[in-house]
Amino acid sequence: MRVLVTGGSGYIGSCAVRHLAEAGHQVLILDNLSTGHASLSKGFELIEGDISDSVLVARCLERSDAVMHFAASAYVGESVTDPRKYYSNNIESGLALLDAVLASPVRIFVFSSSCAVYGVPASLPITESLPKDPINPYGDTKLAFERILTAYSVAYGLRSVALRYFNAAGAHASGTVGEMHEPETHLLPLALRAALGTAPPLKVFGTHFNTPDGTCIRDYIHVSDLASAHIKALEYLAAGGESTALNLGTGHGSSIREIIKLVEEITGRTLPHEFVDARPGDPPALFASPEKAREILGWQSVHDLRSILTSALMWEEKKRKN
Ligand SMILES: NC(=O)c1ccc[n+]([C@@H]2O[C@H](COP(=O)([O-])OP(=O)(O)OC[C@H]3O[C@@H](n4cnc5c(N)ncnc54)[C@H](O)[C@@H]3O)[C@@H](O)[C@H]2O)c1
């Protein structure tokens, strides 16, 4: 298929683009490079522009059979201090993108949603049927966009799969693309950089959570596992599958202390870290039930935390040498 990938110059989109090409699909990237990097799109056609530019998007859609929509503002903390940016980019610009899609023959849409739609879950593991109650504007924009997609599916036949990622991590096996957020807020790259001495000591927020070792538990999912789920979602929709929303996680949580230990083992270095107060609203544990994605897409993750960290370490070392 010919796939328009919005946000294909970002972390997860650039990895998905490589998996799409490996699976024989044609890729066209649309990215405004607000947080993405042209270097991550090397070897692919990149149209530099915004998803709200309806004329540009219409031109891209003339050459596409499906859309994968990764483009968004994606910093949880920033969404609290600057919510306007998040409602504007993730909803308003997203609606403009959908208008252009509806004006075209394209009716297949894969959306990057997030486990942030659940807020603080009532039970674990998190299944898709749990209440959706986001605790920050970022999660709110993801849930709102999912609801728009559901309504558009019913009214206009735009079939979509919303993929609710848990914590994306790791790098593509080629070593050509990986995490390059600026600023970086994600735990694994910060932990690796602290161990390598390229970032300050890791701040561990909270040690008195109701978890076995007192630190937060999260479900880290390899970016290549996310990418493979996107390909399966695309194929599912192309085969006539109905609109749905699916969790993408491993089903296993890892605590921060476990991560520190594994980073030290993999790097062979001490990971300098300091314990600080928990952040308000941080849930003690979040991990997915990936069962629905397995049933509907036949997908499951293949990378464990060691594989995630090993690939991310290769990527960090490569960036350090460049
Ligand atoms: N990283 C995670 O752990 C995670 C978890 C859950 C969901 N997500 C979602 O996955 C998607 C990708 O996340 P990421 O970590 O790769 O982020 P990223 O910032 O690396 O990638 C986002 C890309 O979208 C582009 N973009 C943003 N707004 C745009 C616009 N209006 N027009 C065109 N391009 C635009 C950016 O330049 C960037 O290349 C986002 O939708 C994010 O909300 C990420």
PDB file of N, CA and C in Angstrom, residues 129-222:
ATOM      1  N   SER A 129     -11.422  -1.992  28.094  1.00  0.00           N
ATOM      2  CA  SER A 129     -12.772  -1.669  28.570  1.00  0.00           C
ATOM      3  C   SER A 129     -12.767  -0.853  29.870  1.00  0.00           C
ATOM      4  N   LEU A 130     -11.596  -0.637  30.480  1.00  0.00           N
ATOM      5  CA  LEU A 130     -11.554   0.164  31.720  1.00  0.00           C
ATOM      6  C   LEU A 130     -11.985   1.597  31.408  1.00  0.00           C
ATOM      7  N   PRO A 131     -12.476   2.322  32.437  1.00  0.00           N
ATOM      8  CA  PRO A 131     -12.884   3.712  32.211  1.00  0.00           C
ATOM      9  C   PRO A 131     -11.733   4.557  31.671  1.00  0.00           C
ATOM     10  N   LYS A 132     -12.083   5.490  30.791  1.00  0.00           N
ATOM     11  CA  LYS A 132     -11.078   6.406  30.246  1.00  0.00           C
ATOM     12  C   LYS A 132     -11.227   7.733  30.993  1.00  0.00           C
ATOM     13  N   ASP A 133     -10.184   8.119  31.715  1.00  0.00           N
ATOM     14  CA  ASP A 133     -10.290   9.322  32.538  1.00  0.00           C
ATOM     15  C   ASP A 133      -8.921  10.005  32.624  1.00  0.00           C
ATOM     16  N   PRO A 134      -8.486  10.654  31.527  1.00  0.00           N
ATOM     17  CA  PRO A 134      -7.130  11.218  31.489  1.00  0.00           C
ATOM     18  C   PRO A 134      -6.904  12.233  32.604  1.00  0.00           C
ATOM     19  N   ILE A 135      -5.649  12.318  33.071  1.00  0.00           N
ATOM     20  CA  ILE A 135      -5.352  13.243  34.168  1.00  0.00           C
ATOM     21  C   ILE A 135      -4.494  14.414  33.696  1.00  0.00           C
ATOM     22  N   ASN A 136      -4.313  14.556  32.392  1.00  0.00           N
ATOM     23  CA  ASN A 136      -3.596  15.728  31.870  1.00  0.00           C
ATOM     24  C   ASN A 136      -4.124  16.047  30.470  1.00  0.00           C
ATOM     25  N   PRO A 137      -3.901  17.294  30.002  1.00  0.00           N
ATOM     26  CA  PRO A 137      -4.430  17.689  28.688  1.00  0.00           C
ATOM     27  C   PRO A 137      -3.918  16.795  27.546  1.00  0.00           C
ATOM     28  N   TYR A 138      -2.685  16.325  27.641  1.00  0.00           N
ATOM     29  CA  TYR A 138      -2.169  15.443  26.585  1.00  0.00           C
ATOM     30  C   TYR A 138      -3.074  14.217  26.418  1.00  0.00           C
ATOM     31  N   GLY A 139      -3.342  13.520  27.540  1.00  0.00           N
ATOM     32  CA  GLY A 139      -4.199  12.333  27.492  1.00  0.00           C
ATOM     33  C   GLY A 139      -5.606  12.688  27.024  1.00  0.00           C
ATOM     34  N   ASP A 140      -6.047  13.862  27.428  1.00  0.00           N
ATOM     35  CA  ASP A 140      -7.375  14.327  27.031  1.00  0.00           C
ATOM     36  C   ASP A 140      -7.465  14.491  25.502  1.00  0.00           C
ATOM     37  N   THR A 141      -6.386  15.044  24.898  1.00  0.00           N
ATOM     38  CA  THR A 141      -6.414  15.228  23.431  1.00  0.00           C
ATOM     39  C   THR A 141      -6.432  13.867  22.727  1.00  0.00           C
ATOM     40  N   LYS A 142      -5.739  12.892  23.299  1.00  0.00           N
ATOM     41  CA  LYS A 142      -5.695  11.565  22.656  1.00  0.00           C
ATOM     42  C   LYS A 142      -7.067  10.903  22.740  1.00  0.00           C
ATOM     43  N   LEU A 143      -7.725  11.039  23.894  1.00  0.00           N
ATOM     44  CA  LEU A 143      -9.053  10.438  24.048  1.00  0.00           C
ATOM     45  C   LEU A 143     -10.059  11.150  23.140  1.00  0.00           C
ATOM     46  N   ALA A 144      -9.982  12.486  23.090  1.00  0.00           N
ATOM     47  CA  ALA A 144     -10.917  13.234  22.238  1.00  0.00           C
ATOM     48  C   ALA A 144     -10.748  12.817  20.774  1.00  0.00           C
ATOM     49  N   PHE A 145      -9.498  12.666  20.347  1.00  0.00           N
ATOM     50  CA  PHE A 145      -9.270  12.300  18.940  1.00  0.00           C
ATOM     51  C   PHE A 145      -9.783  10.887  18.665  1.00  0.00           C
ATOM     52  N   GLU A 146      -9.613  10.002  19.626  1.00  0.00           N
ATOM     53  CA  GLU A 146     -10.181   8.645  19.472  1.00  0.00           C
ATOM     54  C   GLU A 146     -11.708   8.732  19.280  1.00  0.00           C
ATOM     55  N   ARG A 147     -12.347   9.584  20.088  1.00  0.00           N
ATOM     56  CA  ARG A 147     -13.820   9.696  20.005  1.00  0.00           C
ATOM     57  C   ARG A 147     -14.252  10.293  18.671  1.00  0.00           C
ATOM     58  N   ILE A 148     -13.458  11.228  18.178  1.00  0.00           N
ATOM     59  CA  ILE A 148     -13.749  11.797  16.852  1.00  0.00           C
ATOM     60  C   ILE A 148     -13.657  10.680  15.802  1.00  0.00           C
ATOM     61  N   LEU A 149     -12.612   9.876  15.917  1.00  0.00           N
ATOM     62  CA  LEU A 149     -12.441   8.776  14.946  1.00  0.00           C
ATOM     63  C   LEU A 149     -13.617   7.797  15.004  1.00  0.00           C
ATOM     64  N   THR A 150     -14.105   7.505  16.215  1.00  0.00           N
ATOM     65  CA  THR A 150     -15.241   6.587  16.348  1.00  0.00           C
ATOM     66  C   THR A 150     -16.477   7.178  15.636  1.00  0.00           C
ATOM     67  N   ALA A 151     -16.718   8.465  15.868  1.00  0.00           N
ATOM     68  CA  ALA A 151     -17.891   9.111  15.234  1.00  0.00           C
ATOM     69  C   ALA A 151     -17.729   9.148  13.713  1.00  0.00           C
ATOM     70  N   TYR A 152     -16.508   9.415  13.243  1.00  0.00           N
ATOM     71  CA  TYR A 152     -16.267   9.510  11.797  1.00  0.00           C
ATOM     72  C   TYR A 152     -16.370   8.134  11.135  1.00  0.00           C
ATOM     73  N   SER A 153     -16.065   7.108  11.904  1.00  0.00           N
ATOM     74  CA  SER A 153     -16.184   5.755  11.366  1.00  0.00           C
ATOM     75  C   SER A 153     -17.662   5.441  11.112  1.00  0.00           C
ATOM     76  N   VAL A 154     -18.488   5.764  12.117  1.00  0.00           N
ATOM     77  CA  VAL A 154     -19.930   5.495  12.003  1.00  0.00           C
ATOM     78  C   VAL A 154     -20.537   6.352  10.883  1.00  0.00           C
ATOM     79  N   ALA A 155     -20.223   7.644  10.888  1.00  0.00           N
ATOM     80  CA  ALA A 155     -20.896   8.574   9.968  1.00  0.00           C
ATOM     81  C   ALA A 155     -20.331   8.529   8.549  1.00  0.00           C
ATOM     82  N   TYR A 156     -19.000   8.411   8.434  1.00  0.00           N
ATOM     83  CA  TYR A 156     -18.378   8.598   7.114  1.00  0.00           C
ATOM     84  C   TYR A 156     -17.622   7.371   6.618  1.00  0.00           C
ATOM     85  N   GLY A 157     -17.642   6.296   7.386  1.00  0.00           N
ATOM     86  CA  GLY A 157     -16.963   5.084   6.919  1.00  0.00           C
ATOM     87  C   GLY A 157     -15.446   5.200   6.901  1.00  0.00           C
ATOM     88  N   LEU A 158     -14.898   6.140   7.705  1.00  0.00           N
ATOM     89  CA  LEU A 158     -13.433   6.226   7.821  1.00  0.00           C
ATOM     90  C   LEU A 158     -13.010   5.205   8.881  1.00  0.00           C
ATOM     91  N   ARG A 159     -12.483   4.071   8.441  1.00  0.00           N
ATOM     92  CA  ARG A 159     -12.154   2.996   9.385  1.00  0.00           C
ATOM     93  C   ARG A 159     -10.774   3.249   9.995  1.00  0.00           C
ATOM     94  N   SER A 160     -10.703   3.057  11.312  1.00  0.00           N
ATOM     95  CA  SER A 160      -9.452   3.404  11.995  1.00  0.00           C
ATOM     96  C   SER A 160      -9.109   2.397  13.092  1.00  0.00           C
ATOM     97  N   VAL A 161      -7.814   2.317  13.365  1.00  0.00           N
ATOM     98  CA  VAL A 161      -7.351   1.609  14.562  1.00  0.00           C
ATOM     99  C   VAL A 161      -6.578   2.626  15.399  1.00  0.00           C
ATOM    100  N   ALA A 162      -7.030   2.837  16.639  1.00  0.00           N
ATOM    101  CA  ALA A 162      -6.294   3.692  17.577  1.00  0.00           C
ATOM    102  C   ALA A 162      -5.417   2.776  18.412  1.00  0.00           C
ATOM    103  N   LEU A 163      -4.114   3.007  18.353  1.00  0.00           N
ATOM    104  CA  LEU A 163      -3.163   2.151  19.071  1.00  0.00           C
ATOM    105  C   LEU A 163      -2.692   2.883  20.313  1.00  0.00           C
ATOM    106  N   ARG A 164      -3.055   2.347  21.459  1.00  0.00           N
ATOM    107  CA  ARG A 164      -2.718   2.995  22.736  1.00  0.00           C
ATOM    108  C   ARG A 164      -1.372   2.471  23.222  1.00  0.00           C
ATOM    109  N   TYR A 165      -0.308   3.220  22.875  1.00  0.00           N
ATOM    110  CA  TYR A 165       1.024   2.764  23.279  1.00  0.00           C
ATOM    111  C   TYR A 165       1.207   2.945  24.771  1.00  0.00           C
ATOM    112  N   PHE A 166       1.935   2.012  25.374  1.00  0.00           N
ATOM    113  CA  PHE A 166       2.443   2.219  26.721  1.00  0.00           C
ATOM    114  C   PHE A 166       3.793   2.941  26.549  1.00  0.00           C
ATOM    115  N   ASN A 167       4.841   2.636  27.269  1.00  0.00           N
ATOM    116  CA  ASN A 167       6.047   3.477  27.187  1.00  0.00           C
ATOM    117  C   ASN A 167       6.972   3.012  26.061  1.00  0.00           C
ATOM    118  N   ALA A 168       6.989   3.774  24.980  1.00  0.00           N
ATOM    119  CA  ALA A 168       7.835   3.425  23.833  1.00  0.00           C
ATOM    120  C   ALA A 168       9.306   3.571  24.212  1.00  0.00           C
ATOM    121  N   ALA A 169      10.116   2.616  23.774  1.00  0.00           N
ATOM    122  CA  ALA A 169      11.542   2.660  24.119  1.00  0.00           C
ATOM    123  C   ALA A 169      12.333   1.813  23.124  1.00  0.00           C
ATOM    124  N   GLY A 170      13.672   1.960  23.157  1.00  0.00           N
ATOM    125  CA  GLY A 170      14.520   1.164  22.261  1.00  0.00           C
ATOM    126  C   GLY A 170      14.736   1.855  20.924  1.00  0.00           C
ATOM    127  N   ALA A 171      15.525   1.196  20.067  1.00  0.00           N
ATOM    128  CA  ALA A 171      15.873   1.774  18.764  1.00  0.00           C
ATOM    129  C   ALA A 171      15.769   0.699  17.693  1.00  0.00           C
ATOM    130  N   HIS A 172      15.629   1.141  16.427  1.00  0.00           N
ATOM    131  CA  HIS A 172      15.536   0.205  15.301  1.00  0.00           C
ATOM    132  C   HIS A 172      16.849  -0.574  15.177  1.00  0.00           C
ATOM    133  N   ALA A 173      16.732  -1.850  14.790  1.00  0.00           N
ATOM    134  CA  ALA A 173      17.910  -2.733  14.761  1.00  0.00           C
ATOM    135  C   ALA A 173      19.014  -2.218  13.844  1.00  0.00           C
ATOM    136  N   SER A 174      18.653  -1.448  12.818  1.00  0.00           N
ATOM    137  CA  SER A 174      19.657  -0.925  11.874  1.00  0.00           C
ATOM    138  C   SER A 174      20.577   0.086  12.554  1.00  0.00           C
ATOM    139  N   GLY A 175      20.139   0.615  13.698  1.00  0.00           N
ATOM    140  CA  GLY A 175      20.930   1.659  14.366  1.00  0.00           C
ATOM    141  C   GLY A 175      20.797   3.008  13.679  1.00  0.00           C
ATOM    142  N   THR A 176      19.859   3.122  12.719  1.00  0.00           N
ATOM    143  CA  THR A 176      19.725   4.394  11.980  1.00  0.00           C
ATOM    144  C   THR A 176      18.741   5.344  12.639  1.00  0.00           C
ATOM    145  N   VAL A 177      17.801   4.816  13.421  1.00  0.00           N
ATOM    146  CA  VAL A 177      16.828   5.692  14.071  1.00  0.00           C
ATOM    147  C   VAL A 177      16.577   5.246  15.514  1.00  0.00           C
ATOM    148  N   GLY A 178      16.348   6.250  16.362  1.00  0.00           N
ATOM    149  CA  GLY A 178      16.073   5.990  17.772  1.00  0.00           C
ATOM    150  C   GLY A 178      15.563   7.267  18.409  1.00  0.00           C
ATOM    151  N   GLU A 179      15.572   7.268  19.728  1.00  0.00           N
ATOM    152  CA  GLU A 179      14.948   8.385  20.447  1.00  0.00           C
ATOM    153  C   GLU A 179      15.834   9.633  20.393  1.00  0.00           C
ATOM    154  N   MET A 180      15.243  10.770  19.956  1.00  0.00           N
ATOM    155  CA  MET A 180      16.001  12.031  19.822  1.00  0.00           C
ATOM    156  C   MET A 180      15.155  13.206  20.271  1.00  0.00           C
ATOM    157  N   HIS A 181      14.440  13.042  21.380  1.00  0.00           N
ATOM    158  CA  HIS A 181      13.595  14.134  21.860  1.00  0.00           C
ATOM    159  C   HIS A 181      14.469  15.227  22.476  1.00  0.00           C
ATOM    160  N   GLU A 182      14.051  16.452  22.299  1.00  0.00           N
ATOM    161  CA  GLU A 182      14.794  17.580  22.863  1.00  0.00           C
ATOM    162  C   GLU A 182      13.803  18.577  23.471  1.00  0.00           C
ATOM    163  N   PRO A 183      13.640  18.644  24.774  1.00  0.00           N
ATOM    164  CA  PRO A 183      14.379  17.912  25.789  1.00  0.00           C
ATOM    165  C   PRO A 183      13.896  16.463  25.892  1.00  0.00           C
ATOM    166  N   GLU A 184      14.760  15.604  26.402  1.00  0.00           N
ATOM    167  CA  GLU A 184      14.364  14.208  26.631  1.00  0.00           C
ATOM    168  C   GLU A 184      13.727  14.106  28.015  1.00  0.00           C
ATOM    169  N   THR A 185      12.553  13.479  28.071  1.00  0.00           N
ATOM    170  CA  THR A 185      11.885  13.317  29.369  1.00  0.00           C
ATOM    171  C   THR A 185      11.691  11.847  29.707  1.00  0.00           C
ATOM    172  N   HIS A 186      12.020  10.955  28.772  1.00  0.00           N
ATOM    173  CA  HIS A 186      11.734   9.532  28.996  1.00  0.00           C
ATOM    174  C   HIS A 186      12.833   8.856  29.823  1.00  0.00           C
ATOM    175  N   LEU A 187      12.389   7.932  30.656  1.00  0.00           N
ATOM    176  CA  LEU A 187      13.283   7.340  31.669  1.00  0.00           C
ATOM    177  C   LEU A 187      14.477   6.593  31.067  1.00  0.00           C
ATOM    178  N   LEU A 188      14.225   5.735  30.066  1.00  0.00           N
ATOM    179  CA  LEU A 188      15.306   4.854  29.617  1.00  0.00           C
ATOM    180  C   LEU A 188      16.481   5.613  28.994  1.00  0.00           C
ATOM    181  N   PRO A 189      16.237   6.548  28.045  1.00  0.00           N
ATOM    182  CA  PRO A 189      17.398   7.296  27.542  1.00  0.00           C
ATOM    183  C   PRO A 189      18.088   8.108  28.634  1.00  0.00           C
ATOM    184  N   LEU A 190      17.310   8.656  29.573  1.00  0.00           N
ATOM    185  CA  LEU A 190      17.932   9.441  30.653  1.00  0.00           C
ATOM    186  C   LEU A 190      18.788   8.539  31.546  1.00  0.00           C
ATOM    187  N   ALA A 191      18.306   7.314  31.781  1.00  0.00           N
ATOM    188  CA  ALA A 191      19.069   6.371  32.616  1.00  0.00           C
ATOM    189  C   ALA A 191      20.360   5.971  31.905  1.00  0.00           C
ATOM    190  N   LEU A 192      20.264   5.656  30.617  1.00  0.00           N
ATOM    191  CA  LEU A 192      21.464   5.252  29.866  1.00  0.00           C
ATOM    192  C   LEU A 192      22.472   6.398  29.815  1.00  0.00           C
ATOM    193  N   ARG A 193      21.966   7.611  29.555  1.00  0.00           N
ATOM    194  CA  ARG A 193      22.878   8.764  29.467  1.00  0.00           C
ATOM    195  C   ARG A 193      23.545   9.046  30.813  1.00  0.00           C
ATOM    196  N   ALA A 194      22.791   8.873  31.892  1.00  0.00           N
ATOM    197  CA  ALA A 194      23.392   9.083  33.221  1.00  0.00           C
ATOM    198  C   ALA A 194      24.521   8.071  33.430  1.00  0.00           C
ATOM    199  N   ALA A 195      24.299   6.832  33.015  1.00  0.00           N
ATOM    200  CA  ALA A 195      25.333   5.799  33.178  1.00  0.00           C
ATOM    201  C   ALA A 195      26.545   6.092  32.298  1.00  0.00           C
ATOM    202  N   LEU A 196      26.287   6.622  31.096  1.00  0.00           N
ATOM    203  CA  LEU A 196      27.391   6.915  30.169  1.00  0.00           C
ATOM    204  C   LEU A 196      28.098   8.218  30.521  1.00  0.00           C
ATOM    205  N   GLY A 197      27.498   8.974  31.456  1.00  0.00           N
ATOM    206  CA  GLY A 197      28.115  10.249  31.862  1.00  0.00           C
ATOM    207  C   GLY A 197      27.774  11.389  30.921  1.00  0.00           C
ATOM    208  N   THR A 198      26.765  11.210  30.064  1.00  0.00           N
ATOM    209  CA  THR A 198      26.404  12.281  29.129  1.00  0.00           C
ATOM    210  C   THR A 198      25.172  13.056  29.603  1.00  0.00           C
ATOM    211  N   ALA A 199      24.662  12.707  30.766  1.00  0.00           N
ATOM    212  CA  ALA A 199      23.524  13.432  31.348  1.00  0.00           C
ATOM    213  C   ALA A 199      23.706  13.418  32.860  1.00  0.00           C
ATOM    214  N   PRO A 200      23.024  14.336  33.553  1.00  0.00           N
ATOM    215  CA  PRO A 200      23.147  14.373  35.009  1.00  0.00           C
ATOM    216  C   PRO A 200      22.631  13.094  35.657  1.00  0.00           C
ATOM    217  N   PRO A 201      22.892  12.893  36.945  1.00  0.00           N
ATOM    218  CA  PRO A 201      22.361  11.711  37.637  1.00  0.00           C
ATOM    219  C   PRO A 201      20.856  11.598  37.425  1.00  0.00           C
ATOM    220  N   LEU A 202      20.395  10.364  37.341  1.00  0.00           N
ATOM    221  CA  LEU A 202      18.971  10.104  37.108  1.00  0.00           C
ATOM    222  C   LEU A 202      18.160  10.475  38.351  1.00  0.00           C
ATOM    223  N   LYS A 203      17.089  11.217  38.129  1.00  0.00           N
ATOM    224  CA  LYS A 203      16.180  11.522  39.248  1.00  0.00           C
ATOM    225  C   LYS A 203      15.136  10.422  39.328  1.00  0.00           C
ATOM    226  N   VAL A 204      15.023   9.798  40.495  1.00  0.00           N
ATOM    227  CA  VAL A 204      14.004   8.761  40.696  1.00  0.00           C
ATOM    228  C   VAL A 204      12.897   9.393  41.537  1.00  0.00           C
ATOM    229  N   PHE A 205      11.729   9.553  40.914  1.00  0.00           N
ATOM    230  CA  PHE A 205      10.633  10.258  41.583  1.00  0.00           C
ATOM    231  C   PHE A 205       9.813   9.291  42.443  1.00  0.00           C
ATOM    232  N   GLY A 206      10.092   9.290  43.728  1.00  0.00           N
ATOM    233  CA  GLY A 206       9.268   8.527  44.660  1.00  0.00           C
ATOM    234  C   GLY A 206       9.817   7.138  44.944  1.00  0.00           C
ATOM    235  N   THR A 207       9.870   6.784  46.232  1.00  0.00           N
ATOM    236  CA  THR A 207      10.359   5.457  46.629  1.00  0.00           C
ATOM    237  C   THR A 207       9.363   4.766  47.569  1.00  0.00           C
ATOM    238  N   HIS A 208       8.202   5.401  47.769  1.00  0.00           N
ATOM    239  CA  HIS A 208       7.225   4.829  48.704  1.00  0.00           C
ATOM    240  C   HIS A 208       5.926   4.448  48.019  1.00  0.00           C
ATOM    241  N   PHE A 209       6.018   4.086  46.756  1.00  0.00           N
ATOM    242  CA  PHE A 209       4.815   3.625  46.060  1.00  0.00           C
ATOM    243  C   PHE A 209       4.438   2.234  46.561  1.00  0.00           C
ATOM    244  N   ASN A 210       3.183   1.911  46.369  1.00  0.00           N
ATOM    245  CA  ASN A 210       2.721   0.575  46.770  1.00  0.00           C
ATOM    246  C   ASN A 210       3.089  -0.445  45.676  1.00  0.00           C
ATOM    247  N   THR A 211       4.404  -0.662  45.534  1.00  0.00           N
ATOM    248  CA  THR A 211       4.940  -1.632  44.562  1.00  0.00           C
ATOM    249  C   THR A 211       5.992  -2.456  45.309  1.00  0.00           C
ATOM    250  N   PRO A 212       6.410  -3.611  44.803  1.00  0.00           N
ATOM    251  CA  PRO A 212       7.331  -4.456  45.577  1.00  0.00           C
ATOM    252  C   PRO A 212       8.605  -3.746  46.036  1.00  0.00           C
ATOM    253  N   ASP A 213       9.197  -2.862  45.202  1.00  0.00           N
ATOM    254  CA  ASP A 213      10.418  -2.180  45.667  1.00  0.00           C
ATOM    255  C   ASP A 213      10.215  -0.685  45.930  1.00  0.00           C
ATOM    256  N   GLY A 214       8.969  -0.242  45.895  1.00  0.00           N
ATOM    257  CA  GLY A 214       8.658   1.152  46.260  1.00  0.00           C
ATOM    258  C   GLY A 214       8.762   2.151  45.113  1.00  0.00           C
ATOM    259  N   THR A 215       9.352   1.727  43.952  1.00  0.00           N
ATOM    260  CA  THR A 215       9.450   2.666  42.825  1.00  0.00           C
ATOM    261  C   THR A 215       8.371   2.335  41.782  1.00  0.00           C
ATOM    262  N   CYS A 216       8.142   3.306  40.913  1.00  0.00           N
ATOM    263  CA  CYS A 216       7.074   3.212  39.898  1.00  0.00           C
ATOM    264  C   CYS A 216       7.286   2.054  38.929  1.00  0.00           C
ATOM    265  N   ILE A 217       6.193   1.457  38.522  1.00  0.00           N
ATOM    266  CA  ILE A 217       6.253   0.376  37.528  1.00  0.00           C
ATOM    267  C   ILE A 217       5.571   0.834  36.243  1.00  0.00           C
ATOM    268  N   ARG A 218       6.274   0.638  35.121  1.00  0.00           N
ATOM    269  CA  ARG A 218       5.700   0.998  33.813  1.00  0.00           C
ATOM    270  C   ARG A 218       5.952  -0.139  32.824  1.00  0.00           C
ATOM    271  N   ASP A 219       5.178  -0.141  31.742  1.00  0.00           N
ATOM    272  CA  ASP A 219       5.268  -1.186  30.715  1.00  0.00           C
ATOM    273  C   ASP A 219       6.048  -0.614  29.520  1.00  0.00           C
ATOM    274  N   TYR A 220       7.299  -1.040  29.369  1.00  0.00           N
ATOM    275  CA  TYR A 220       8.163  -0.520  28.291  1.00  0.00           C
ATOM    276  C   TYR A 220       8.034  -1.424  27.075  1.00  0.00           C
ATOM    277  N   ILE A 221       7.711  -0.794  25.941  1.00  0.00           N
ATOM    278  CA  ILE A 221       7.453  -1.565  24.719  1.00  0.00           C
ATOM    279  C   ILE A 221       8.434  -1.101  23.636  1.00  0.00           C
ATOM    280  N   HIS A 222       9.072  -2.073  22.989  1.00  0.00           N
ATOM    281  CA  HIS A 222      10.090  -1.742  21.982  1.00  0.00           C
ATOM    282  C   HIS A 222       9.434  -1.038  20.797  1.00  0.00           C
TER     283      HIS A 222
END
